[in-house]
Amino acid sequence: MPIHTYIIRGLVSLKPESKYKPQLICYETRLLPKKVEMLKNIELIFGKSELDPLQEIEVVEVEGGIYGTFENTMVEVKIVGEFEDITTLLPYVLYRYNL
């Protein structure tokens, strides 16, 4: 099962004196399940935090969950792009997972 994780590398390069541009990086990780349990009828409780850039997105429905033990292998790292000004992108890229 491949998982793509997007992060920003080079946040220090947001400083005006830096010669490096911030980069959007995609990590591809493969998961090998060792023990997996499907969860039904679960309840998630989300606390409020002003530091959470995605708190304005409402959770409509929880369909289920997975609990398990996995062996992770990082397969590939790609530079998706370099940015002059990524401040508008920051709230939406941190800890985003595509399954």
PDB file as gemmi writes it, atoms N, CA and C in Angstrom:
CRYST1    1.000    1.000    1.000  90.00  90.00  90.00 P 1                      
ATOM      1  N   MET A   1       0.845  -1.163   0.000  1.00  0.00           N  
ATOM      2  CA  MET A   1       0.000   0.000   0.000  1.00  0.00           C  
ATOM      3  C   MET A   1       0.902   1.241   0.000  1.00  0.00           C  
ATOM      4  N   PRO A   2       0.971   1.982  -1.109  1.00  0.00           N  
ATOM      5  CA  PRO A   2       1.813   3.189  -1.121  1.00  0.00           C  
ATOM      6  C   PRO A   2       1.108   4.367  -0.445  1.00  0.00           C  
ATOM      7  N   ILE A   3       1.865   5.123   0.312  1.00  0.00           N  
ATOM      8  CA  ILE A   3       1.357   6.336   0.950  1.00  0.00           C  
ATOM      9  C   ILE A   3       2.263   7.483   0.518  1.00  0.00           C  
ATOM     10  N   HIS A   4       1.652   8.590   0.109  1.00  0.00           N  
ATOM     11  CA  HIS A   4       2.409   9.773  -0.290  1.00  0.00           C  
ATOM     12  C   HIS A   4       2.230  10.845   0.778  1.00  0.00           C  
ATOM     13  N   THR A   5       3.334  11.306   1.334  1.00  0.00           N  
ATOM     14  CA  THR A   5       3.328  12.329   2.369  1.00  0.00           C  
ATOM     15  C   THR A   5       3.987  13.576   1.800  1.00  0.00           C  
ATOM     16  N   TYR A   6       3.326  14.722   1.940  1.00  0.00           N  
ATOM     17  CA  TYR A   6       3.865  15.976   1.421  1.00  0.00           C  
ATOM     18  C   TYR A   6       4.318  16.848   2.577  1.00  0.00           C  
ATOM     19  N   ILE A   7       5.550  17.329   2.500  1.00  0.00           N  
ATOM     20  CA  ILE A   7       6.076  18.236   3.517  1.00  0.00           C  
ATOM     21  C   ILE A   7       6.824  19.375   2.823  1.00  0.00           C  
ATOM     22  N   ILE A   8       7.106  20.402   3.590  1.00  0.00           N  
ATOM     23  CA  ILE A   8       7.904  21.515   3.073  1.00  0.00           C  
ATOM     24  C   ILE A   8       9.285  21.421   3.690  1.00  0.00           C  
ATOM     25  N   ARG A   9      10.300  21.413   2.853  1.00  0.00           N  
ATOM     26  CA  ARG A   9      11.686  21.378   3.321  1.00  0.00           C  
ATOM     27  C   ARG A   9      12.285  22.763   3.104  1.00  0.00           C  
ATOM     28  N   GLY A  10      13.011  23.208   4.090  1.00  0.00           N  
ATOM     29  CA  GLY A  10      13.697  24.486   3.940  1.00  0.00           C  
ATOM     30  C   GLY A  10      12.895  25.662   4.437  1.00  0.00           C  
ATOM     31  N   LEU A  11      12.139  25.471   5.524  1.00  0.00           N  
ATOM     32  CA  LEU A  11      11.376  26.595   6.055  1.00  0.00           C  
ATOM     33  C   LEU A  11      12.285  27.729   6.497  1.00  0.00           C  
ATOM     34  N   VAL A  12      13.525  27.403   6.855  1.00  0.00           N  
ATOM     35  CA  VAL A  12      14.461  28.475   7.218  1.00  0.00           C  
ATOM     36  C   VAL A  12      14.724  29.374   6.022  1.00  0.00           C  
ATOM     37  N   SER A  13      14.485  28.853   4.815  1.00  0.00           N  
ATOM     38  CA  SER A  13      14.730  29.669   3.631  1.00  0.00           C  
ATOM     39  C   SER A  13      13.637  30.706   3.422  1.00  0.00           C  
ATOM     40  N   LEU A  14      12.645  30.745   4.311  1.00  0.00           N  
ATOM     41  CA  LEU A  14      11.661  31.824   4.252  1.00  0.00           C  
ATOM     42  C   LEU A  14      12.276  33.136   4.732  1.00  0.00           C  
ATOM     43  N   LYS A  15      13.432  33.046   5.375  1.00  0.00           N  
ATOM     44  CA  LYS A  15      14.126  34.248   5.818  1.00  0.00           C  
ATOM     45  C   LYS A  15      14.683  34.967   4.589  1.00  0.00           C  
ATOM     46  N   PRO A  16      14.560  36.285   4.535  1.00  0.00           N  
ATOM     47  CA  PRO A  16      15.012  37.038   3.352  1.00  0.00           C  
ATOM     48  C   PRO A  16      16.480  36.844   3.008  1.00  0.00           C  
ATOM     49  N   GLU A  17      17.331  36.629   4.012  1.00  0.00           N  
ATOM     50  CA  GLU A  17      18.771  36.512   3.736  1.00  0.00           C  
ATOM     51  C   GLU A  17      19.176  35.137   3.215  1.00  0.00           C  
ATOM     52  N   SER A  18      18.253  34.187   3.189  1.00  0.00           N  
ATOM     53  CA  SER A  18      18.592  32.834   2.746  1.00  0.00           C  
ATOM     54  C   SER A  18      18.707  32.775   1.226  1.00  0.00           C  
ATOM     55  N   LYS A  19      19.666  31.977   0.734  1.00  0.00           N  
ATOM     56  CA  LYS A  19      19.835  31.820  -0.712  1.00  0.00           C  
ATOM     57  C   LYS A  19      19.091  30.593  -1.237  1.00  0.00           C  
ATOM     58  N   TYR A  20      18.470  29.814  -0.333  1.00  0.00           N  
ATOM     59  CA  TYR A  20      17.765  28.603  -0.736  1.00  0.00           C  
ATOM     60  C   TYR A  20      16.264  28.852  -0.810  1.00  0.00           C  
ATOM     61  N   LYS A  21      15.623  28.245  -1.802  1.00  0.00           N  
ATOM     62  CA  LYS A  21      14.176  28.350  -1.933  1.00  0.00           C  
ATOM     63  C   LYS A  21      13.520  27.181  -1.198  1.00  0.00           C  
ATOM     64  N   PRO A  22      12.380  27.424  -0.554  1.00  0.00           N  
ATOM     65  CA  PRO A  22      11.650  26.315   0.062  1.00  0.00           C  
ATOM     66  C   PRO A  22      11.191  25.328  -1.010  1.00  0.00           C  
ATOM     67  N   GLN A  23      11.153  24.048  -0.653  1.00  0.00           N  
ATOM     68  CA  GLN A  23      10.756  23.002  -1.594  1.00  0.00           C  
ATOM     69  C   GLN A  23       9.593  22.200  -1.030  1.00  0.00           C  
ATOM     70  N   LEU A  24       8.671  21.831  -1.904  1.00  0.00           N  
ATOM     71  CA  LEU A  24       7.615  20.894  -1.553  1.00  0.00           C  
ATOM     72  C   LEU A  24       8.127  19.507  -1.906  1.00  0.00           C  
ATOM     73  N   ILE A  25       8.169  18.618  -0.912  1.00  0.00           N  
ATOM     74  CA  ILE A  25       8.742  17.281  -1.061  1.00  0.00           C  
ATOM     75  C   ILE A  25       7.641  16.240  -0.918  1.00  0.00           C  
ATOM     76  N   CYS A  26       7.694  15.211  -1.758  1.00  0.00           N  
ATOM     77  CA  CYS A  26       6.772  14.082  -1.657  1.00  0.00           C  
ATOM     78  C   CYS A  26       7.573  12.837  -1.288  1.00  0.00           C  
ATOM     79  N   TYR A  27       7.220  12.230  -0.153  1.00  0.00           N  
ATOM     80  CA  TYR A  27       7.829  10.969   0.273  1.00  0.00           C  
ATOM     81  C   TYR A  27       6.862   9.843  -0.058  1.00  0.00           C  
ATOM     82  N   GLU A  28       7.341   8.828  -0.754  1.00  0.00           N  
ATOM     83  CA  GLU A  28       6.521   7.647  -0.986  1.00  0.00           C  
ATOM     84  C   GLU A  28       6.977   6.553  -0.031  1.00  0.00           C  
ATOM     85  N   THR A  29       6.037   6.045   0.750  1.00  0.00           N  
ATOM     86  CA  THR A  29       6.316   4.997   1.722  1.00  0.00           C  
ATOM     87  C   THR A  29       5.422   3.804   1.431  1.00  0.00           C  
ATOM     88  N   ARG A  30       5.967   2.612   1.522  1.00  0.00           N  
ATOM     89  CA  ARG A  30       5.166   1.391   1.358  1.00  0.00           C  
ATOM     90  C   ARG A  30       4.979   0.744   2.726  1.00  0.00           C  
ATOM     91  N   LEU A  31       3.749   0.316   2.972  1.00  0.00           N  
ATOM     92  CA  LEU A  31       3.410  -0.332   4.235  1.00  0.00           C  
ATOM     93  C   LEU A  31       3.197  -1.816   4.016  1.00  0.00           C  
ATOM     94  N   LEU A  32       3.835  -2.620   4.837  1.00  0.00           N  
ATOM     95  CA  LEU A  32       3.612  -4.055   4.838  1.00  0.00           C  
ATOM     96  C   LEU A  32       2.877  -4.384   6.139  1.00  0.00           C  
ATOM     97  N   PRO A  33       1.569  -4.694   6.035  1.00  0.00           N  
ATOM     98  CA  PRO A  33       0.818  -4.975   7.257  1.00  0.00           C  
ATOM     99  C   PRO A  33       1.277  -6.266   7.918  1.00  0.00           C  
ATOM    100  N   LYS A  34       1.512  -6.199   9.218  1.00  0.00           N  
ATOM    101  CA  LYS A  34       1.866  -7.400   9.987  1.00  0.00           C  
ATOM    102  C   LYS A  34       0.647  -7.891  10.753  1.00  0.00           C  
ATOM    103  N   LYS A  35      -0.090  -6.966  11.338  1.00  0.00           N  
ATOM    104  CA  LYS A  35      -1.316  -7.299  12.058  1.00  0.00           C  
ATOM    105  C   LYS A  35      -2.264  -6.116  11.901  1.00  0.00           C  
ATOM    106  N   VAL A  36      -3.460  -6.354  11.370  1.00  0.00           N  
ATOM    107  CA  VAL A  36      -4.407  -5.274  11.115  1.00  0.00           C  
ATOM    108  C   VAL A  36      -5.772  -5.657  11.668  1.00  0.00           C  
ATOM    109  N   GLU A  37      -6.393  -4.704  12.329  1.00  0.00           N  
ATOM    110  CA  GLU A  37      -7.739  -4.895  12.852  1.00  0.00           C  
ATOM    111  C   GLU A  37      -8.615  -3.758  12.334  1.00  0.00           C  
ATOM    112  N   MET A  38      -9.714  -4.098  11.676  1.00  0.00           N  
ATOM    113  CA  MET A  38     -10.650  -3.095  11.183  1.00  0.00           C  
ATOM    114  C   MET A  38     -11.564  -2.684  12.335  1.00  0.00           C  
ATOM    115  N   LEU A  39     -11.732  -1.399  12.517  1.00  0.00           N  
ATOM    116  CA  LEU A  39     -12.562  -0.879  13.602  1.00  0.00           C  
ATOM    117  C   LEU A  39     -13.864  -0.342  13.034  1.00  0.00           C  
ATOM    118  N   LYS A  40     -14.971  -0.656  13.681  1.00  0.00           N  
ATOM    119  CA  LYS A  40     -16.284  -0.147  13.279  1.00  0.00           C  
ATOM    120  C   LYS A  40     -16.874   0.621  14.450  1.00  0.00           C  
ATOM    121  N   ASN A  41     -17.816   1.467  14.142  1.00  0.00           N  
ATOM    122  CA  ASN A  41     -18.517   2.240  15.174  1.00  0.00           C  
ATOM    123  C   ASN A  41     -17.542   2.967  16.097  1.00  0.00           C  
ATOM    124  N   ILE A  42     -16.624   3.691  15.496  1.00  0.00           N  
ATOM    125  CA  ILE A  42     -15.653   4.431  16.302  1.00  0.00           C  
ATOM    126  C   ILE A  42     -16.093   5.877  16.454  1.00  0.00           C  
ATOM    127  N   GLU A  43     -15.600   6.517  17.473  1.00  0.00           N  
ATOM    128  CA  GLU A  43     -15.905   7.917  17.724  1.00  0.00           C  
ATOM    129  C   GLU A  43     -14.587   8.673  17.837  1.00  0.00           C  
ATOM    130  N   LEU A  44     -14.498   9.773  17.118  1.00  0.00           N  
ATOM    131  CA  LEU A  44     -13.310  10.626  17.187  1.00  0.00           C  
ATOM    132  C   LEU A  44     -13.696  11.941  17.839  1.00  0.00           C  
ATOM    133  N   ILE A  45     -12.894  12.391  18.773  1.00  0.00           N  
ATOM    134  CA  ILE A  45     -13.134  13.664  19.431  1.00  0.00           C  
ATOM    135  C   ILE A  45     -11.973  14.583  19.070  1.00  0.00           C  
ATOM    136  N   PHE A  46     -12.289  15.679  18.402  1.00  0.00           N  
ATOM    137  CA  PHE A  46     -11.276  16.638  17.981  1.00  0.00           C  
ATOM    138  C   PHE A  46     -11.326  17.848  18.897  1.00  0.00           C  
ATOM    139  N   GLY A  47     -10.193  18.212  19.469  1.00  0.00           N  
ATOM    140  CA  GLY A  47     -10.105  19.426  20.260  1.00  0.00           C  
ATOM    141  C   GLY A  47      -9.781  20.607  19.358  1.00  0.00           C  
ATOM    142  N   LYS A  48     -10.086  21.786  19.812  1.00  0.00           N  
ATOM    143  CA  LYS A  48      -9.793  23.001  19.047  1.00  0.00           C  
ATOM    144  C   LYS A  48      -8.366  23.459  19.339  1.00  0.00           C  
ATOM    145  N   SER A  49      -7.719  23.953  18.307  1.00  0.00           N  
ATOM    146  CA  SER A  49      -6.387  24.510  18.458  1.00  0.00           C  
ATOM    147  C   SER A  49      -6.197  25.587  17.410  1.00  0.00           C  
ATOM    148  N   GLU A  50      -5.773  26.743  17.834  1.00  0.00           N  
ATOM    149  CA  GLU A  50      -5.512  27.818  16.879  1.00  0.00           C  
ATOM    150  C   GLU A  50      -4.287  27.516  16.027  1.00  0.00           C  
ATOM    151  N   LEU A  51      -3.482  26.534  16.437  1.00  0.00           N  
ATOM    152  CA  LEU A  51      -2.300  26.147  15.669  1.00  0.00           C  
ATOM    153  C   LEU A  51      -2.634  25.161  14.555  1.00  0.00           C  
ATOM    154  N   ASP A  52      -3.868  24.646  14.542  1.00  0.00           N  
ATOM    155  CA  ASP A  52      -4.281  23.674  13.527  1.00  0.00           C  
ATOM    156  C   ASP A  52      -4.832  24.412  12.316  1.00  0.00           C  
ATOM    157  N   PRO A  53      -4.106  24.414  11.195  1.00  0.00           N  
ATOM    158  CA  PRO A  53      -4.561  25.159  10.024  1.00  0.00           C  
ATOM    159  C   PRO A  53      -5.773  24.532   9.346  1.00  0.00           C  
ATOM    160  N   LEU A  54      -6.107  23.299   9.677  1.00  0.00           N  
ATOM    161  CA  LEU A  54      -7.231  22.625   9.032  1.00  0.00           C  
ATOM    162  C   LEU A  54      -8.450  22.530   9.939  1.00  0.00           C  
ATOM    163  N   GLN A  55      -8.468  23.244  11.049  1.00  0.00           N  
ATOM    164  CA  GLN A  55      -9.573  23.105  11.988  1.00  0.00           C  
ATOM    165  C   GLN A  55     -10.894  23.602  11.424  1.00  0.00           C  
ATOM    166  N   GLU A  56     -10.864  24.423  10.389  1.00  0.00           N  
ATOM    167  CA  GLU A  56     -12.117  24.920   9.820  1.00  0.00           C  
ATOM    168  C   GLU A  56     -12.805  23.875   8.945  1.00  0.00           C  
ATOM    169  N   ILE A  57     -12.127  22.775   8.636  1.00  0.00           N  
ATOM    170  CA  ILE A  57     -12.733  21.721   7.819  1.00  0.00           C  
ATOM    171  C   ILE A  57     -13.547  20.810   8.728  1.00  0.00           C  
ATOM    172  N   GLU A  58     -14.840  20.730   8.448  1.00  0.00           N  
ATOM    173  CA  GLU A  58     -15.749  19.946   9.284  1.00  0.00           C  
ATOM    174  C   GLU A  58     -15.675  18.465   8.928  1.00  0.00           C  
ATOM    175  N   VAL A  59     -15.635  17.614   9.947  1.00  0.00           N  
ATOM    176  CA  VAL A  59     -15.713  16.169   9.740  1.00  0.00           C  
ATOM    177  C   VAL A  59     -17.188  15.823   9.637  1.00  0.00           C  
ATOM    178  N   VAL A  60     -17.602  15.285   8.493  1.00  0.00           N  
ATOM    179  CA  VAL A  60     -19.006  14.984   8.256  1.00  0.00           C  
ATOM    180  C   VAL A  60     -19.362  13.596   8.762  1.00  0.00           C  
ATOM    181  N   GLU A  61     -18.501  12.621   8.485  1.00  0.00           N  
ATOM    182  CA  GLU A  61     -18.814  11.246   8.850  1.00  0.00           C  
ATOM    183  C   GLU A  61     -17.521  10.448   8.993  1.00  0.00           C  
ATOM    184  N   VAL A  62     -17.460   9.595   9.993  1.00  0.00           N  
ATOM    185  CA  VAL A  62     -16.348   8.664  10.158  1.00  0.00           C  
ATOM    186  C   VAL A  62     -16.843   7.302   9.701  1.00  0.00           C  
ATOM    187  N   GLU A  63     -16.223   6.760   8.674  1.00  0.00           N  
ATOM    188  CA  GLU A  63     -16.677   5.495   8.102  1.00  0.00           C  
ATOM    189  C   GLU A  63     -16.041   4.281   8.764  1.00  0.00           C  
ATOM    190  N   GLY A  64     -14.923   4.462   9.420  1.00  0.00           N  
ATOM    191  CA  GLY A  64     -14.248   3.345  10.065  1.00  0.00           C  
ATOM    192  C   GLY A  64     -12.808   3.699  10.348  1.00  0.00           C  
ATOM    193  N   GLY A  65     -12.087   2.735  10.825  1.00  0.00           N  
ATOM    194  CA  GLY A  65     -10.693   2.972  11.150  1.00  0.00           C  
ATOM    195  C   GLY A  65      -9.901   1.683  11.086  1.00  0.00           C  
ATOM    196  N   ILE A  66      -8.597   1.831  11.143  1.00  0.00           N  
ATOM    197  CA  ILE A  66      -7.693   0.684  11.102  1.00  0.00           C  
ATOM    198  C   ILE A  66      -6.727   0.807  12.271  1.00  0.00           C  
ATOM    199  N   TYR A  67      -6.505  -0.296  12.952  1.00  0.00           N  
ATOM    200  CA  TYR A  67      -5.502  -0.366  14.010  1.00  0.00           C  
ATOM    201  C   TYR A  67      -4.583  -1.518  13.654  1.00  0.00           C  
ATOM    202  N   GLY A  68      -3.287  -1.288  13.692  1.00  0.00           N  
ATOM    203  CA  GLY A  68      -2.415  -2.389  13.327  1.00  0.00           C  
ATOM    204  C   GLY A  68      -0.947  -2.115  13.534  1.00  0.00           C  
ATOM    205  N   THR A  69      -0.167  -3.104  13.147  1.00  0.00           N  
ATOM    206  CA  THR A  69       1.284  -3.025  13.168  1.00  0.00           C  
ATOM    207  C   THR A  69       1.760  -3.155  11.728  1.00  0.00           C  
ATOM    208  N   PHE A  70       2.612  -2.236  11.300  1.00  0.00           N  
ATOM    209  CA  PHE A  70       3.062  -2.204   9.916  1.00  0.00           C  
ATOM    210  C   PHE A  70       4.581  -2.105   9.861  1.00  0.00           C  
ATOM    211  N   GLU A  71       5.157  -2.621   8.794  1.00  0.00           N  
ATOM    212  CA  GLU A  71       6.576  -2.431   8.508  1.00  0.00           C  
ATOM    213  C   GLU A  71       6.655  -1.406   7.386  1.00  0.00           C  
ATOM    214  N   ASN A  72       7.283  -0.275   7.656  1.00  0.00           N  
ATOM    215  CA  ASN A  72       7.340   0.822   6.693  1.00  0.00           C  
ATOM    216  C   ASN A  72       8.675   0.841   5.958  1.00  0.00           C  
ATOM    217  N   THR A  73       8.624   1.105   4.655  1.00  0.00           N  
ATOM    218  CA  THR A  73       9.824   1.252   3.846  1.00  0.00           C  
ATOM    219  C   THR A  73       9.689   2.513   3.004  1.00  0.00           C  
ATOM    220  N   MET A  74      10.647   3.433   3.124  1.00  0.00           N  
ATOM    221  CA  MET A  74      10.619   4.618   2.285  1.00  0.00           C  
ATOM    222  C   MET A  74      11.168   4.240   0.915  1.00  0.00           C  
ATOM    223  N   VAL A  75      10.353   4.465  -0.112  1.00  0.00           N  
ATOM    224  CA  VAL A  75      10.697   4.030  -1.458  1.00  0.00           C  
ATOM    225  C   VAL A  75      11.361   5.141  -2.259  1.00  0.00           C  
ATOM    226  N   GLU A  76      10.740   6.308  -2.258  1.00  0.00           N  
ATOM    227  CA  GLU A  76      11.229   7.366  -3.134  1.00  0.00           C  
ATOM    228  C   GLU A  76      10.927   8.730  -2.521  1.00  0.00           C  
ATOM    229  N   VAL A  77      11.796   9.686  -2.784  1.00  0.00           N  
ATOM    230  CA  VAL A  77      11.595  11.069  -2.372  1.00  0.00           C  
ATOM    231  C   VAL A  77      11.715  11.929  -3.622  1.00  0.00           C  
ATOM    232  N   LYS A  78      10.687  12.759  -3.870  1.00  0.00           N  
ATOM    233  CA  LYS A  78      10.699  13.626  -5.054  1.00  0.00           C  
ATOM    234  C   LYS A  78      10.549  15.081  -4.633  1.00  0.00           C  
ATOM    235  N   ILE A  79      11.232  15.960  -5.335  1.00  0.00           N  
ATOM    236  CA  ILE A  79      11.009  17.390  -5.174  1.00  0.00           C  
ATOM    237  C   ILE A  79       9.877  17.750  -6.129  1.00  0.00           C  
ATOM    238  N   VAL A  80       8.739  18.169  -5.564  1.00  0.00           N  
ATOM    239  CA  VAL A  80       7.578  18.512  -6.377  1.00  0.00           C  
ATOM    240  C   VAL A  80       7.749  19.896  -6.981  1.00  0.00           C  
ATOM    241  N   GLY A  81       8.317  20.820  -6.205  1.00  0.00           N  
ATOM    242  CA  GLY A  81       8.527  22.161  -6.726  1.00  0.00           C  
ATOM    243  C   GLY A  81       9.276  23.038  -5.748  1.00  0.00           C  
ATOM    244  N   GLU A  82       9.800  24.141  -6.262  1.00  0.00           N  
ATOM    245  CA  GLU A  82      10.440  25.159  -5.439  1.00  0.00           C  
ATOM    246  C   GLU A  82       9.578  26.409  -5.502  1.00  0.00           C  
ATOM    247  N   PHE A  83       9.572  27.173  -4.417  1.00  0.00           N  
ATOM    248  CA  PHE A  83       8.661  28.303  -4.325  1.00  0.00           C  
ATOM    249  C   PHE A  83       9.383  29.551  -3.856  1.00  0.00           C  
ATOM    250  N   GLU A  84       8.995  30.671  -4.422  1.00  0.00           N  
ATOM    251  CA  GLU A  84       9.486  31.965  -3.957  1.00  0.00           C  
ATOM    252  C   GLU A  84       8.745  32.354  -2.682  1.00  0.00           C  
ATOM    253  N   ASP A  85       7.411  32.211  -2.709  1.00  0.00           N  
ATOM    254  CA  ASP A  85       6.583  32.570  -1.557  1.00  0.00           C  
ATOM    255  C   ASP A  85       5.562  31.460  -1.345  1.00  0.00           C  
ATOM    256  N   ILE A  86       5.758  30.687  -0.313  1.00  0.00           N  
ATOM    257  CA  ILE A  86       4.856  29.559  -0.067  1.00  0.00           C  
ATOM    258  C   ILE A  86       3.986  29.778   1.160  1.00  0.00           C  
ATOM    259  N   THR A  87       3.946  30.981   1.669  1.00  0.00           N  
ATOM    260  CA  THR A  87       3.201  31.218   2.901  1.00  0.00           C  
ATOM    261  C   THR A  87       1.716  30.901   2.748  1.00  0.00           C  
ATOM    262  N   THR A  88       1.150  31.066   1.575  1.00  0.00           N  
ATOM    263  CA  THR A  88      -0.264  30.730   1.385  1.00  0.00           C  
ATOM    264  C   THR A  88      -0.468  29.226   1.271  1.00  0.00           C  
ATOM    265  N   LEU A  89       0.577  28.499   0.945  1.00  0.00           N  
ATOM    266  CA  LEU A  89       0.495  27.044   0.808  1.00  0.00           C  
ATOM    267  C   LEU A  89       0.688  26.320   2.141  1.00  0.00           C  
ATOM    268  N   LEU A  90       1.364  26.938   3.075  1.00  0.00           N  
ATOM    269  CA  LEU A  90       1.732  26.285   4.336  1.00  0.00           C  
ATOM    270  C   LEU A  90       0.581  25.599   5.070  1.00  0.00           C  
ATOM    271  N   PRO A  91      -0.567  26.229   5.255  1.00  0.00           N  
ATOM    272  CA  PRO A  91      -1.608  25.582   6.054  1.00  0.00           C  
ATOM    273  C   PRO A  91      -2.164  24.305   5.437  1.00  0.00           C  
ATOM    274  N   TYR A  92      -1.992  24.110   4.160  1.00  0.00           N  
ATOM    275  CA  TYR A  92      -2.648  22.992   3.491  1.00  0.00           C  
ATOM    276  C   TYR A  92      -1.718  21.850   3.129  1.00  0.00           C  
ATOM    277  N   VAL A  93      -0.440  21.974   3.383  1.00  0.00           N  
ATOM    278  CA  VAL A  93       0.488  20.929   2.968  1.00  0.00           C  
ATOM    279  C   VAL A  93       1.063  20.143   4.143  1.00  0.00           C  
ATOM    280  N   LEU A  94       1.095  20.693   5.313  1.00  0.00           N  
ATOM    281  CA  LEU A  94       1.696  20.004   6.445  1.00  0.00           C  
ATOM    282  C   LEU A  94       0.872  18.782   6.840  1.00  0.00           C  
ATOM    283  N   TYR A  95       1.502  17.634   6.899  1.00  0.00           N  
ATOM    284  CA  TYR A  95       0.889  16.385   7.329  1.00  0.00           C  
ATOM    285  C   TYR A  95      -0.299  15.972   6.479  1.00  0.00           C  
ATOM    286  N   ARG A  96      -0.190  16.131   5.182  1.00  0.00           N  
ATOM    287  CA  ARG A  96      -1.247  15.659   4.296  1.00  0.00           C  
ATOM    288  C   ARG A  96      -0.869  14.270   3.814  1.00  0.00           C  
ATOM    289  N   TYR A  97      -1.803  13.352   3.893  1.00  0.00           N  
ATOM    290  CA  TYR A  97      -1.558  11.977   3.480  1.00  0.00           C  
ATOM    291  C   TYR A  97      -2.517  11.592   2.371  1.00  0.00           C  
ATOM    292  N   ASN A  98      -2.013  11.031   1.297  1.00  0.00           N  
ATOM    293  CA  ASN A  98      -2.843  10.498   0.219  1.00  0.00           C  
ATOM    294  C   ASN A  98      -2.706   8.995   0.224  1.00  0.00           C  
ATOM    295  N   LEU A  99      -3.784   8.295   0.453  1.00  0.00           N  
ATOM    296  CA  LEU A  99      -3.756   6.833   0.461  1.00  0.00           C  
ATOM    297  C   LEU A  99      -4.238   6.306  -0.873  1.00  0.00           C  
TER     298      LEU A  99                                                      
END                                                                             
